[in-house]
PDB file of C-alpha atoms in Angstrom:
ATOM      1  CA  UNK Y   1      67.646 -59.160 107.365  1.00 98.00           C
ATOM      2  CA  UNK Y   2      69.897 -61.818 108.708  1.00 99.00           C
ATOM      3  CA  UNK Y   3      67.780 -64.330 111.228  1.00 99.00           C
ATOM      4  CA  UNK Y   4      68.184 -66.465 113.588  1.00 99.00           C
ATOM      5  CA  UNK Y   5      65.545 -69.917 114.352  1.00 99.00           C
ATOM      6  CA  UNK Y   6      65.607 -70.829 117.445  1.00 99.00           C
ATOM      7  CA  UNK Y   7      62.640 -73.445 118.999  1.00 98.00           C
ATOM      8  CA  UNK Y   8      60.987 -76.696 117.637  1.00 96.00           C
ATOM      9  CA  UNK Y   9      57.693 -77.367 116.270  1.00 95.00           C
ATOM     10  CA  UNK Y  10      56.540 -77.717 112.483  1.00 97.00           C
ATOM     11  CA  UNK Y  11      54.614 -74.585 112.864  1.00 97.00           C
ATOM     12  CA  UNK Y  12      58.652 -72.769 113.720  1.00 98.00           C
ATOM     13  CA  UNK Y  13      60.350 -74.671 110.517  1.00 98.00           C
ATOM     14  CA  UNK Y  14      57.676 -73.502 108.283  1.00 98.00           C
ATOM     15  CA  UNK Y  15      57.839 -69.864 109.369  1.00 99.00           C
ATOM     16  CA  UNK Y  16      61.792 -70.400 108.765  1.00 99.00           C
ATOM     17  CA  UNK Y  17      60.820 -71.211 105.187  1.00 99.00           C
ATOM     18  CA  UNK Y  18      58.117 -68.001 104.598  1.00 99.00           C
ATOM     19  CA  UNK Y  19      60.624 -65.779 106.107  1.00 99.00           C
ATOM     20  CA  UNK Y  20      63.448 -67.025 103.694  1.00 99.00           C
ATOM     21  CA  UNK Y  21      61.176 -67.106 101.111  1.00 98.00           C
ATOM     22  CA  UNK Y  22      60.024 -63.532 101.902  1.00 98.00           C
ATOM     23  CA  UNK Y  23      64.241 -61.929 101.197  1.00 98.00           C
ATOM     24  CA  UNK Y  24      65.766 -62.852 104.831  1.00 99.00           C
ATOM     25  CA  UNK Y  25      69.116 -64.758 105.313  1.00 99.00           C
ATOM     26  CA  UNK Y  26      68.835 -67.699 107.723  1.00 99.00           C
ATOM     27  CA  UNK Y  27      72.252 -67.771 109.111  1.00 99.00           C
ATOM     28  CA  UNK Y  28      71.529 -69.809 112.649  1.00 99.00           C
ATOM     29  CA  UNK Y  29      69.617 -72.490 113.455  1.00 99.00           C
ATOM     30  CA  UNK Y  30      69.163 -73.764 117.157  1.00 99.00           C
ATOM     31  CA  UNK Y  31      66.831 -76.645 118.314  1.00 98.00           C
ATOM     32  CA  UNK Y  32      65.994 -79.382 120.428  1.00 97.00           C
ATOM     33  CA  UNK Y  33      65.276 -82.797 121.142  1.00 94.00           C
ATOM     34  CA  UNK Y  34      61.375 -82.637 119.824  1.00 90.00           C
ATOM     35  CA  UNK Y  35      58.735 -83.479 121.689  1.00 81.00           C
ATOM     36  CA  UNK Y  36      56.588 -86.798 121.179  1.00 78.00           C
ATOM     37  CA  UNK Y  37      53.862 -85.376 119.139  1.00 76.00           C
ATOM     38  CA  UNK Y  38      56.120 -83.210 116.936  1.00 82.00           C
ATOM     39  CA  UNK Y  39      55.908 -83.636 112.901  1.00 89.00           C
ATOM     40  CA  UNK Y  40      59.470 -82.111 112.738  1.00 95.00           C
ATOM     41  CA  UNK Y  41      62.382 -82.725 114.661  1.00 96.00           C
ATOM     42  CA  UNK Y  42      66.438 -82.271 114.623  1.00 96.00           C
ATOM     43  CA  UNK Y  43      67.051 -83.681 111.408  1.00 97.00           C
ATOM     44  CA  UNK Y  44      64.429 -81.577 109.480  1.00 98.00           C
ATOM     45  CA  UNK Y  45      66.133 -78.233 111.275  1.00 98.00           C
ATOM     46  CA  UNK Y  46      69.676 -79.407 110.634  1.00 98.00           C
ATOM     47  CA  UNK Y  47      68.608 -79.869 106.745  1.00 98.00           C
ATOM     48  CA  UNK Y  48      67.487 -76.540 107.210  1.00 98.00           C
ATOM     49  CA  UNK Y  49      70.612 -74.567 108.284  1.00 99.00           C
ATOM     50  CA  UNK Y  50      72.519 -76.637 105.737  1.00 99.00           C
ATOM     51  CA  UNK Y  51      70.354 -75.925 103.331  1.00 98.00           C
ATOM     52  CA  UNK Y  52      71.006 -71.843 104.231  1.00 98.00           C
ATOM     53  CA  UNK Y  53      74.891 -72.594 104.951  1.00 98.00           C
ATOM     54  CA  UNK Y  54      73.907 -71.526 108.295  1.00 99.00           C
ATOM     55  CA  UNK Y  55      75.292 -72.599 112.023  1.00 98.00           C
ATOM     56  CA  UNK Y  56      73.608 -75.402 113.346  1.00 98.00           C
ATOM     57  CA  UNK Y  57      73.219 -75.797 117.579  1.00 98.00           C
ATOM     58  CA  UNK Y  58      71.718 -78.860 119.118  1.00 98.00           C
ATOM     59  CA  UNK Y  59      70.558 -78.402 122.673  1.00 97.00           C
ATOM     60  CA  UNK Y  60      68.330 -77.989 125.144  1.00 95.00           C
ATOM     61  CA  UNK Y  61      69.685 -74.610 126.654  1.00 96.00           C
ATOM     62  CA  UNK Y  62      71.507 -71.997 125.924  1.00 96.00           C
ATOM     63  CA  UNK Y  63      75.110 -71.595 127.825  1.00 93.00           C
ATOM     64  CA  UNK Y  64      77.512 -68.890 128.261  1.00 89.00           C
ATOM     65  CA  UNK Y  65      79.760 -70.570 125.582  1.00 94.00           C
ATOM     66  CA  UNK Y  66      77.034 -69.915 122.684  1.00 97.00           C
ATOM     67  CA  UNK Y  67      77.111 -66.287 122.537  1.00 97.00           C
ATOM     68  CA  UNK Y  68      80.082 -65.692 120.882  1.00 96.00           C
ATOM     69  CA  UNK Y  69      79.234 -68.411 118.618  1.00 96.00           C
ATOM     70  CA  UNK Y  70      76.192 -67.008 118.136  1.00 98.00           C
ATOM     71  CA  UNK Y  71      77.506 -63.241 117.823  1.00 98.00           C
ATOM     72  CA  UNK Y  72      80.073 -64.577 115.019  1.00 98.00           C
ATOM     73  CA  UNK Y  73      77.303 -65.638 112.270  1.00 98.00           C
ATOM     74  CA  UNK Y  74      76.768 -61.727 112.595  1.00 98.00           C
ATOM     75  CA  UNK Y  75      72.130 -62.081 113.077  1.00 99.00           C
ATOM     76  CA  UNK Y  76      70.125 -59.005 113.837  1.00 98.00           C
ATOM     77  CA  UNK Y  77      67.065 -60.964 115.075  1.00 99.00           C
ATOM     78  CA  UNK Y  78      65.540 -64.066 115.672  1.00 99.00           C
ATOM     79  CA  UNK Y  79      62.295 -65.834 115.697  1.00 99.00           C
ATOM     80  CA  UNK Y  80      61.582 -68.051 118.087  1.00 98.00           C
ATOM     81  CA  UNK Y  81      58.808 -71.015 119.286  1.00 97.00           C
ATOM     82  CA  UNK Y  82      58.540 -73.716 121.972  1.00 95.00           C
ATOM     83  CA  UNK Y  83      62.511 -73.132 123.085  1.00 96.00           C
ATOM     84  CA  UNK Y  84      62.430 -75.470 125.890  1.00 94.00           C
ATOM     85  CA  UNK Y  85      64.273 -73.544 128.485  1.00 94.00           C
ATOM     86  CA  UNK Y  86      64.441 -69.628 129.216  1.00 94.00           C
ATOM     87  CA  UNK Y  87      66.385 -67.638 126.736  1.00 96.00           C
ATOM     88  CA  UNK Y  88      68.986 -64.991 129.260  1.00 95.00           C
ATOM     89  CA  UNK Y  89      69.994 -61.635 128.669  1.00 96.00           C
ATOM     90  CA  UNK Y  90      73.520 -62.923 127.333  1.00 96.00           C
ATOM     91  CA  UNK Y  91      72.012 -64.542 124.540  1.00 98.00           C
ATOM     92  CA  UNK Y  92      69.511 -61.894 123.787  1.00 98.00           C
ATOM     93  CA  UNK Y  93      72.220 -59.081 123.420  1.00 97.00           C
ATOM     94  CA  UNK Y  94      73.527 -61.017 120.766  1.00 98.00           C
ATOM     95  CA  UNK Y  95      70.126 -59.972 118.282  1.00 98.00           C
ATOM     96  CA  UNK Y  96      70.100 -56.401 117.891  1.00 98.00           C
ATOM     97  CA  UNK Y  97      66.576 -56.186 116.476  1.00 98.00           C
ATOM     98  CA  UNK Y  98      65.759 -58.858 119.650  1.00 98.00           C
ATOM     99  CA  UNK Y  99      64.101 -62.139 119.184  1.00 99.00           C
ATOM    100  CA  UNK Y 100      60.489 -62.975 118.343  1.00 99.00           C
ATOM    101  CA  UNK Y 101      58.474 -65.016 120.050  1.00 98.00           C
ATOM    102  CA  UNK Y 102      55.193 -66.741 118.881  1.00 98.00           C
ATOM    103  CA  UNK Y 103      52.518 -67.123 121.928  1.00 98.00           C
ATOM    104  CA  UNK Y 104      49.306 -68.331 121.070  1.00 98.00           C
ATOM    105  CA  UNK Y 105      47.087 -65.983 123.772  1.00 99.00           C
ATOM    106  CA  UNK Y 106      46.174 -62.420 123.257  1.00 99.00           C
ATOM    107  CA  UNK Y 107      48.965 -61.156 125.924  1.00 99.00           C
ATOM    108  CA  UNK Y 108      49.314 -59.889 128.573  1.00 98.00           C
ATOM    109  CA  UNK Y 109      45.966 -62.452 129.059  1.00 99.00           C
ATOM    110  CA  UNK Y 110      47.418 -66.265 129.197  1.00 99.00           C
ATOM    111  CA  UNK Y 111      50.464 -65.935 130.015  1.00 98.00           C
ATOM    112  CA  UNK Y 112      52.526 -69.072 130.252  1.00 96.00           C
ATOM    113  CA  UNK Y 113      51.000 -72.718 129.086  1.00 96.00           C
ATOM    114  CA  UNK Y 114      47.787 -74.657 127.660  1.00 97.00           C
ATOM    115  CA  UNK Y 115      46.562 -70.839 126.181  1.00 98.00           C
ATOM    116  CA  UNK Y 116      44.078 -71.801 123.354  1.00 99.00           C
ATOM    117  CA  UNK Y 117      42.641 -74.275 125.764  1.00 99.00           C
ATOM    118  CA  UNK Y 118      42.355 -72.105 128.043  1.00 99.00           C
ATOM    119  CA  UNK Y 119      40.770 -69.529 126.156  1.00 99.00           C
ATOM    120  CA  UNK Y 120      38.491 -71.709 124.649  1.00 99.00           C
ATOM    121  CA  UNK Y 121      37.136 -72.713 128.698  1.00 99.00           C
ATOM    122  CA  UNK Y 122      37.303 -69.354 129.482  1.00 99.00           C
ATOM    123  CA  UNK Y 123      34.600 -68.764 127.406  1.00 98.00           C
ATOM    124  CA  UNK Y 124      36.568 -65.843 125.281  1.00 98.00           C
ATOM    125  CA  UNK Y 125      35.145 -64.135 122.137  1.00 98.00           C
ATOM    126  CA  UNK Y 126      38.650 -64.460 120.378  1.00 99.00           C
ATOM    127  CA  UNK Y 127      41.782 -66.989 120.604  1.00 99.00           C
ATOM    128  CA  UNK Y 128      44.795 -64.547 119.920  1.00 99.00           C
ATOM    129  CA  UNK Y 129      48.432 -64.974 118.891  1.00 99.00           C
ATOM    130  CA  UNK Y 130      50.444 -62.902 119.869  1.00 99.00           C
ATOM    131  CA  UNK Y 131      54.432 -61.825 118.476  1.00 99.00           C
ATOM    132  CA  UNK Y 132      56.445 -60.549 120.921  1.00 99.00           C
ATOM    133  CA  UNK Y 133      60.247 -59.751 122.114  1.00 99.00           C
ATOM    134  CA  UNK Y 134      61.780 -62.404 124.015  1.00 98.00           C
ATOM    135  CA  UNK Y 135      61.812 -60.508 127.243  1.00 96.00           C
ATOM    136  CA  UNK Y 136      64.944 -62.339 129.914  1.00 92.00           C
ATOM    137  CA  UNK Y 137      63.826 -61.315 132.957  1.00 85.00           C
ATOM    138  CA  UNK Y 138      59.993 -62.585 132.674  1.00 90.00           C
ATOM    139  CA  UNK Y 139      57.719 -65.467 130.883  1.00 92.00           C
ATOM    140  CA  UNK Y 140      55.898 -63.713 127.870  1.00 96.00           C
ATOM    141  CA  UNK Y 141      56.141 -60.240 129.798  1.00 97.00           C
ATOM    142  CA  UNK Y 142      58.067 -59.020 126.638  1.00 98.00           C
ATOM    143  CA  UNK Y 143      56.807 -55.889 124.270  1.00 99.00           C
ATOM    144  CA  UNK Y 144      53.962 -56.719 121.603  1.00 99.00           C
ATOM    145  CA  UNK Y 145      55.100 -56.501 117.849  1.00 99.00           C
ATOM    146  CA  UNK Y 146      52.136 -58.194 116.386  1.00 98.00           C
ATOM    147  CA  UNK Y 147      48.760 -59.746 117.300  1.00 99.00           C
ATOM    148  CA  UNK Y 148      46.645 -62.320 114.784  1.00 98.00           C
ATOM    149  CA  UNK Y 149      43.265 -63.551 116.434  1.00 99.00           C
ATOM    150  CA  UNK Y 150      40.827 -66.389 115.673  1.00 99.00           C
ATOM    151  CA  UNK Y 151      36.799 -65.992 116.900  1.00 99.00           C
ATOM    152  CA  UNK Y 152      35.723 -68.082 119.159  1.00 99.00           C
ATOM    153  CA  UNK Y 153      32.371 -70.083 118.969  1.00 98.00           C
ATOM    154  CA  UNK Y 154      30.297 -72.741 120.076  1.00 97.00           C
ATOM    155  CA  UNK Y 155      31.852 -75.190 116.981  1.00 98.00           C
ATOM    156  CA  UNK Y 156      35.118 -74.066 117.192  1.00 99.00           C
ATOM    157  CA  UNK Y 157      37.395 -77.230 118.665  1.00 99.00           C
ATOM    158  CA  UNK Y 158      41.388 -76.973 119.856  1.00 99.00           C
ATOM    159  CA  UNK Y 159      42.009 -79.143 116.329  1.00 98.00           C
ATOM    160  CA  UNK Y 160      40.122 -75.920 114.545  1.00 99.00           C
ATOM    161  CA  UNK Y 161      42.579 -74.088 116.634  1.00 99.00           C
ATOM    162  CA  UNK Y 162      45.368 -75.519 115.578  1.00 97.00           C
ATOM    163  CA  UNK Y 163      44.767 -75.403 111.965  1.00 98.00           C
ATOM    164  CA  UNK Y 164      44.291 -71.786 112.038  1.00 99.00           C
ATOM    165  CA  UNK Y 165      48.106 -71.891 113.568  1.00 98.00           C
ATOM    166  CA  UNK Y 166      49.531 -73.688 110.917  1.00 97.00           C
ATOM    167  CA  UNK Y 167      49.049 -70.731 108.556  1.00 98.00           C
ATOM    168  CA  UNK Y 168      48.953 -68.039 111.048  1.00 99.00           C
ATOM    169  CA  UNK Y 169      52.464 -68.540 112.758  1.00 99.00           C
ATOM    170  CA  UNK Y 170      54.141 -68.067 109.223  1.00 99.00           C
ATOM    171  CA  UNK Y 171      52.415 -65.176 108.473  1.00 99.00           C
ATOM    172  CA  UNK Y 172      52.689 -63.494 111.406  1.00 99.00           C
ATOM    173  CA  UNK Y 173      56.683 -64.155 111.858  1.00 99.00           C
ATOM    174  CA  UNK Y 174      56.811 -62.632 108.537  1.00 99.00           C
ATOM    175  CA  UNK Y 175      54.953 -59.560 109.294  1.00 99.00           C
ATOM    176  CA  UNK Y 176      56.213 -58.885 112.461  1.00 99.00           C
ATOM    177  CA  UNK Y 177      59.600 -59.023 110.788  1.00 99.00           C
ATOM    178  CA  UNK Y 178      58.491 -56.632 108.289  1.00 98.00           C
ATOM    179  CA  UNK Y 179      57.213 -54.635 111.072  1.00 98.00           C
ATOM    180  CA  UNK Y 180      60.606 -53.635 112.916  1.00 98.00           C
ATOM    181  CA  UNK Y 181      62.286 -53.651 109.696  1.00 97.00           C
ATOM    182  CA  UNK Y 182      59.820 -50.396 109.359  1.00 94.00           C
ATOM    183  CA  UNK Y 183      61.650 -46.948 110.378  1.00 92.00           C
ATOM    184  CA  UNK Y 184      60.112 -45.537 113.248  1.00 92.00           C
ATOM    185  CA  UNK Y 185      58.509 -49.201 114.603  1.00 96.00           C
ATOM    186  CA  UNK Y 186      57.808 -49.356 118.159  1.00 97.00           C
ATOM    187  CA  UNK Y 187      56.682 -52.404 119.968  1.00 98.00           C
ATOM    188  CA  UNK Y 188      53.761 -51.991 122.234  1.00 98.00           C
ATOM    189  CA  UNK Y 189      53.815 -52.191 125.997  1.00 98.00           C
ATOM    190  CA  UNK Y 190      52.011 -54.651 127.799  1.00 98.00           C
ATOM    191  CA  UNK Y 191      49.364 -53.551 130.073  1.00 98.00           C
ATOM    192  CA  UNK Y 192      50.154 -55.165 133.655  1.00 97.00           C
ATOM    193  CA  UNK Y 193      46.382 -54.523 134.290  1.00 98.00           C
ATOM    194  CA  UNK Y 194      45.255 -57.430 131.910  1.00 98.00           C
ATOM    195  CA  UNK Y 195      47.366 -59.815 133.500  1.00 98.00           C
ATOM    196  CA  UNK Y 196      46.615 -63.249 133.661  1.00 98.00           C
ATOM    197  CA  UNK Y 197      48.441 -66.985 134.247  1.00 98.00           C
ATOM    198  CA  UNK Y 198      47.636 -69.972 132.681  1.00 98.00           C
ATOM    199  CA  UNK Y 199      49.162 -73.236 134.018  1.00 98.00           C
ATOM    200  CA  UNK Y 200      49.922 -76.395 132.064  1.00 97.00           C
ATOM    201  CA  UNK Y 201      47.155 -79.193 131.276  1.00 97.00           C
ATOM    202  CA  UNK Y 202      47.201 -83.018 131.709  1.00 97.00           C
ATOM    203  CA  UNK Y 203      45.230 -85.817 129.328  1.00 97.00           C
ATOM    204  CA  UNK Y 204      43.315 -86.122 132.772  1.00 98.00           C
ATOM    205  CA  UNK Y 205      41.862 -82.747 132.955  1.00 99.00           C
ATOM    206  CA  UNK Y 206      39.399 -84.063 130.530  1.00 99.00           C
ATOM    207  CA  UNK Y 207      37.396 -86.004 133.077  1.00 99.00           C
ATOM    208  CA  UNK Y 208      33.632 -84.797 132.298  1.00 99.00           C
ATOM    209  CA  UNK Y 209      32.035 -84.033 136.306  1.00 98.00           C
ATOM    210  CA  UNK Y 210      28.392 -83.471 135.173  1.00 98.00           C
ATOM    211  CA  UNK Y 211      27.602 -81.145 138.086  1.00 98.00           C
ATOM    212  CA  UNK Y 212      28.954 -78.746 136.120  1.00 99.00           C
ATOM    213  CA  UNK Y 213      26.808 -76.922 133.487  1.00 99.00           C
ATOM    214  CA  UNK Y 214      26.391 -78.334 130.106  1.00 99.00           C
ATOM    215  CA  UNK Y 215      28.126 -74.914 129.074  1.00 99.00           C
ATOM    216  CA  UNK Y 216      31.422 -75.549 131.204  1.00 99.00           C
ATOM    217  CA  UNK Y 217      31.580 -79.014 130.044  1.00 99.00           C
ATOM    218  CA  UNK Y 218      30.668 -78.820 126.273  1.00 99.00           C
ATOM    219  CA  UNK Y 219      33.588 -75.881 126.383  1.00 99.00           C
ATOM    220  CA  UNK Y 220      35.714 -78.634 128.303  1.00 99.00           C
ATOM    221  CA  UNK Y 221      35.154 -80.916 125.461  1.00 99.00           C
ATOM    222  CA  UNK Y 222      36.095 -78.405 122.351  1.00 99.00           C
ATOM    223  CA  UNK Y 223      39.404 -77.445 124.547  1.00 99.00           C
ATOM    224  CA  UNK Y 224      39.996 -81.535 125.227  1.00 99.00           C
ATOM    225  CA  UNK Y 225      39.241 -82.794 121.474  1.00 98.00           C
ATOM    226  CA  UNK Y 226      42.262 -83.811 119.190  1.00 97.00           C
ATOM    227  CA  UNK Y 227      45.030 -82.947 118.729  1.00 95.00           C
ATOM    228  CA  UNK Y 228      44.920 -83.877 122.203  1.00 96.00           C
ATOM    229  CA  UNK Y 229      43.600 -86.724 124.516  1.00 96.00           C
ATOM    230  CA  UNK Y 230      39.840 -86.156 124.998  1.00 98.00           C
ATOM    231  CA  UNK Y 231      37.329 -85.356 127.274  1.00 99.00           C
ATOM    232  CA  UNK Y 232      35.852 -88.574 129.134  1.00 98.00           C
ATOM    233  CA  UNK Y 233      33.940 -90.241 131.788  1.00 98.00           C
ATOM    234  CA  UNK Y 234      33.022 -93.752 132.531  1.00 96.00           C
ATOM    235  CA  UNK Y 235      29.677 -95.215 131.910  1.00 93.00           C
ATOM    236  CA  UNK Y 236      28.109 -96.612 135.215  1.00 89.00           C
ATOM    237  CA  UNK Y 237      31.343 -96.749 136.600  1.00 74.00           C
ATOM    238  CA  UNK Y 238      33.055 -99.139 134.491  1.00 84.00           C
ATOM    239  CA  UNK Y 239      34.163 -98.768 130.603  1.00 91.00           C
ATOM    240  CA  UNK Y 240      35.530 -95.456 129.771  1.00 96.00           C
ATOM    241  CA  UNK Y 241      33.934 -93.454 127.081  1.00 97.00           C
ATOM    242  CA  UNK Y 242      36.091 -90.608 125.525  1.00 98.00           C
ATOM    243  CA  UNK Y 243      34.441 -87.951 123.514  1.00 99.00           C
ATOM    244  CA  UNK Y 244      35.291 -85.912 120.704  1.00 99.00           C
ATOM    245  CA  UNK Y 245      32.661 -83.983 120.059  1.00 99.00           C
ATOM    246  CA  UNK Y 246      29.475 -82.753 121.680  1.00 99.00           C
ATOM    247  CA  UNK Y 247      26.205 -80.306 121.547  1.00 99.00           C
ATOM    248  CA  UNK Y 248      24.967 -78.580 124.661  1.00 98.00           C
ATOM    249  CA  UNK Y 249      20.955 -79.174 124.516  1.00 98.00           C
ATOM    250  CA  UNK Y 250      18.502 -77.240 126.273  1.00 97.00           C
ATOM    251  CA  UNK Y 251      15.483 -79.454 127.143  1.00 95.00           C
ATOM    252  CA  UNK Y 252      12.304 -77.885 126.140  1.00 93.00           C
ATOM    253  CA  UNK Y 253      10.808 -78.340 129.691  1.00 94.00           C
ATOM    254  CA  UNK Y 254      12.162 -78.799 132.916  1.00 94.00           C
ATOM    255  CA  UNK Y 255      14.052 -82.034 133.596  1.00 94.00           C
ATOM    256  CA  UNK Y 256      14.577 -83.681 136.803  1.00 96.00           C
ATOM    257  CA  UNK Y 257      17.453 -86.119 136.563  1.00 96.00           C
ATOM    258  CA  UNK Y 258      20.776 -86.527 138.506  1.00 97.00           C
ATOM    259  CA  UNK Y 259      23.845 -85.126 136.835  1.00 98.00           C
ATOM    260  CA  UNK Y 260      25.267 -87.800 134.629  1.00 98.00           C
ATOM    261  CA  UNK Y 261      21.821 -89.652 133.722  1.00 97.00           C
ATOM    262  CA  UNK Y 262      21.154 -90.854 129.858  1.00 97.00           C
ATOM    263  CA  UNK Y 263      17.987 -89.050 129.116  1.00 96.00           C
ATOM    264  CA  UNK Y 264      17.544 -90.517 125.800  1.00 96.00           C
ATOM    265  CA  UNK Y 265      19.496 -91.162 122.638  1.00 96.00           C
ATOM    266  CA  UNK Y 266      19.394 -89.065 119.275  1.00 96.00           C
ATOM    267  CA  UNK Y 267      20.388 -91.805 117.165  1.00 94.00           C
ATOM    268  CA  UNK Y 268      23.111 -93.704 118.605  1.00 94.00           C
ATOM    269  CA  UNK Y 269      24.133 -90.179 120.748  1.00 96.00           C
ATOM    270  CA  UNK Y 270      23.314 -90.208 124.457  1.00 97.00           C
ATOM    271  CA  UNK Y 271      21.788 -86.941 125.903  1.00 98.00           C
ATOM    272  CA  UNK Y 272      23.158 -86.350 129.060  1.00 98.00           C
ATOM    273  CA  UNK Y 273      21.676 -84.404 131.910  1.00 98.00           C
ATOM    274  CA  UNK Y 274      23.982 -81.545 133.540  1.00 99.00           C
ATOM    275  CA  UNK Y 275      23.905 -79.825 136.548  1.00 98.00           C
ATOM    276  CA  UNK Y 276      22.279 -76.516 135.450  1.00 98.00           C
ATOM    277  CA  UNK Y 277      19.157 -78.843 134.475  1.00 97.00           C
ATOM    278  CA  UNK Y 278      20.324 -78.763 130.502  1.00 98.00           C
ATOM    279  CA  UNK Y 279      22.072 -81.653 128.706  1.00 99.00           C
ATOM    280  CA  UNK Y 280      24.965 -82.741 127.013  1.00 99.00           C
ATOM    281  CA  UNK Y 281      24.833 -84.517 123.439  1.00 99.00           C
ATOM    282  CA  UNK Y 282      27.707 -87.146 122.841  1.00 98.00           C
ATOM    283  CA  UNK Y 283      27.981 -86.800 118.817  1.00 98.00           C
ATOM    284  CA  UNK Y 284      31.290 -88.224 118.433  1.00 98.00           C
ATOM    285  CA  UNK Y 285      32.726 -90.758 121.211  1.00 97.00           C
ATOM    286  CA  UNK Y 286      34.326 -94.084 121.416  1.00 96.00           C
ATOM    287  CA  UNK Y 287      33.644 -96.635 124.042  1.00 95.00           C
ATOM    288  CA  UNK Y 288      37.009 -98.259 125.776  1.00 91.00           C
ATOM    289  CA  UNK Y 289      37.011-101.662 123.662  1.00 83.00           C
ATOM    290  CA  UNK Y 290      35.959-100.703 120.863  1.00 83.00           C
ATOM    291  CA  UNK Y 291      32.498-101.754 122.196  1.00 79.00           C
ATOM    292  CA  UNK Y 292      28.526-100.616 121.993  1.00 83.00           C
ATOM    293  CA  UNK Y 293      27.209 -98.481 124.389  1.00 87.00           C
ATOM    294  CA  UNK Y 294      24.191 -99.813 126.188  1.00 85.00           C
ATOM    295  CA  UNK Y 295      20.841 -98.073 125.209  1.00 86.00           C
ATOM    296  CA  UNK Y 296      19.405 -97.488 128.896  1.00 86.00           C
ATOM    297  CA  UNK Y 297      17.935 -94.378 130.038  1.00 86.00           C
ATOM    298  CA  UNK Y 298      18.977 -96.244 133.892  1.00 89.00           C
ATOM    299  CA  UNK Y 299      22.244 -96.014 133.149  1.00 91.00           C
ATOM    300  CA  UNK Y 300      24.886 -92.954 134.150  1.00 95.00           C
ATOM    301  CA  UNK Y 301      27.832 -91.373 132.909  1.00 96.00           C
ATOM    302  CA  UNK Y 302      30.125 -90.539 135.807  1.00 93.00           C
TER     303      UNK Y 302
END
């Protein structure tokens, strides 16, 4: 089949490579500017189309000019991932298999930003990943072609997360190419009853409140931990401590201890009492500094 690749991201290029390895003709590649964090960028994807003898675009949206560019390297479909802007109806008509989009949220649930987080907060017994057509008129409201899911547990971090993606966006762009390749394929609906938003997260959504439960928080920091900026608090009120990993510990008798008091260490780990009167082990955190942390059952985390 002749594809399009349209987006950013390592995870994008790499599914670019499976699918040409796989028998399909790359003969577009669009991107843009990438973000920060990204392993891949512009010159990577522009290797890539020349590589293919494909068209190469550079920009950050899509304009009324690029269809017939588009339309003239002759694709049937494209895949698509983190496309910074919303892909319209013009551009869309130029794919007549449609273009597939990589979400990582078992949709209609999580719809829009932050979704593995998100699901990992929520408390949900699977992450999902979700391939679906680029629908213009909504955000991620388009028809399902293929769904890959991850469990979700009490050790599983965003970094875990985001390993499983690695493989599993390849994979699944290839399948889900395969799939409408298939005679007689039809994408499935999504149910409007299952509906839910997620909104994007900031580096200071991490900030550990201890009234919480030692549930809520030991999910905040698994959905906090790298690749991302941490989960954190400050100890007494002045040096910040930023944690990568914890435990949730239920004391084996009743505790009476504000929210955010050391209880005792477990080796160099402070255990941390919570609001629902369990605890919070610190097993991997750095103090601001690079400094010790104080061994005083006086002190608090707040």
């Amino acid at each position: 089949m002749r594809i399009a690749v349209i987006g950013r991201t390592e995870m994008l290029y790499q599914a670019a490579l499976s699918a040409a390895a796989s028998g399909h003709l790359i003969v577009l590649v669009a991107t843009a500017a990438a973000s920060p964090e990204s392993t891949v960028g512009t010159a990577e994807f522009e290797a890539l189309a020349a590589r293919h003898d494909a068209a190469f675009l550079q920009r950050n949206r899509f304009t009324a000019a690029d269809a017939a560019l588009i339309r003239a390297t002759a694709p049937e479909c494209a895949i698509t991932m983190n496309w910074p802007t919303m892909i319209g109806q013009d551009i869309v008509e130029c794919f007549p298999r449609g273009i597939i989009n990589s979400h990582g949220s078992d949709l209609p649930e999580f719809r829009g930003n932050a979704c593995p987080n998100w699901a990992i907060l929520a408390g949900k017994e699977k992450v999902g990943l979700t391939f679906h057509f680029i629908d213009p008129l909504g955000l991620d409201t388009g028809d399902v072609v293929h769904k890959r899911f991850l469990e979700n547990h009490d050790e599983l971090y965003i970094g875990d997360v985001y390993d499983w993606l690695r493989d599993a966006v390849p994979q699944g762009f290839v399948e889900s190419l395969a799939s409408i390749e298939h005679p007689g394929f039809i994408a499935e609906k999504q149910d409007e009853a299952r509906v839910t938003r997620a909104y994007p997260r900031r580096a200071e959504d991490g900030r550990l409140i201890f009234d919480r439960s030692a549930e809520h928080l030991h999910r905040l920091v698994r959905a906090s931990s790298r690749p991302f900026a941490g989960a954190f608090c400050s100890y007494d009120g002045g040096e910040m401590v930023r944690i990568w990993r914890a435990s949730r510990i239920e004391p084996k008798r009743p505790i009476f201890a504000v929210p955010g008091q050391i209880m005792h260490f477990e080796g160099h780990a402070p255990v941390v009492a919570c609001g629902d009167g369990n605890a919070l082990r610190f097993d991997e955190f750095e103090v601001h500094g690079g400094g010790a942390l104080p061994r005083s059952v006086r002190a608090r985390f707040r």
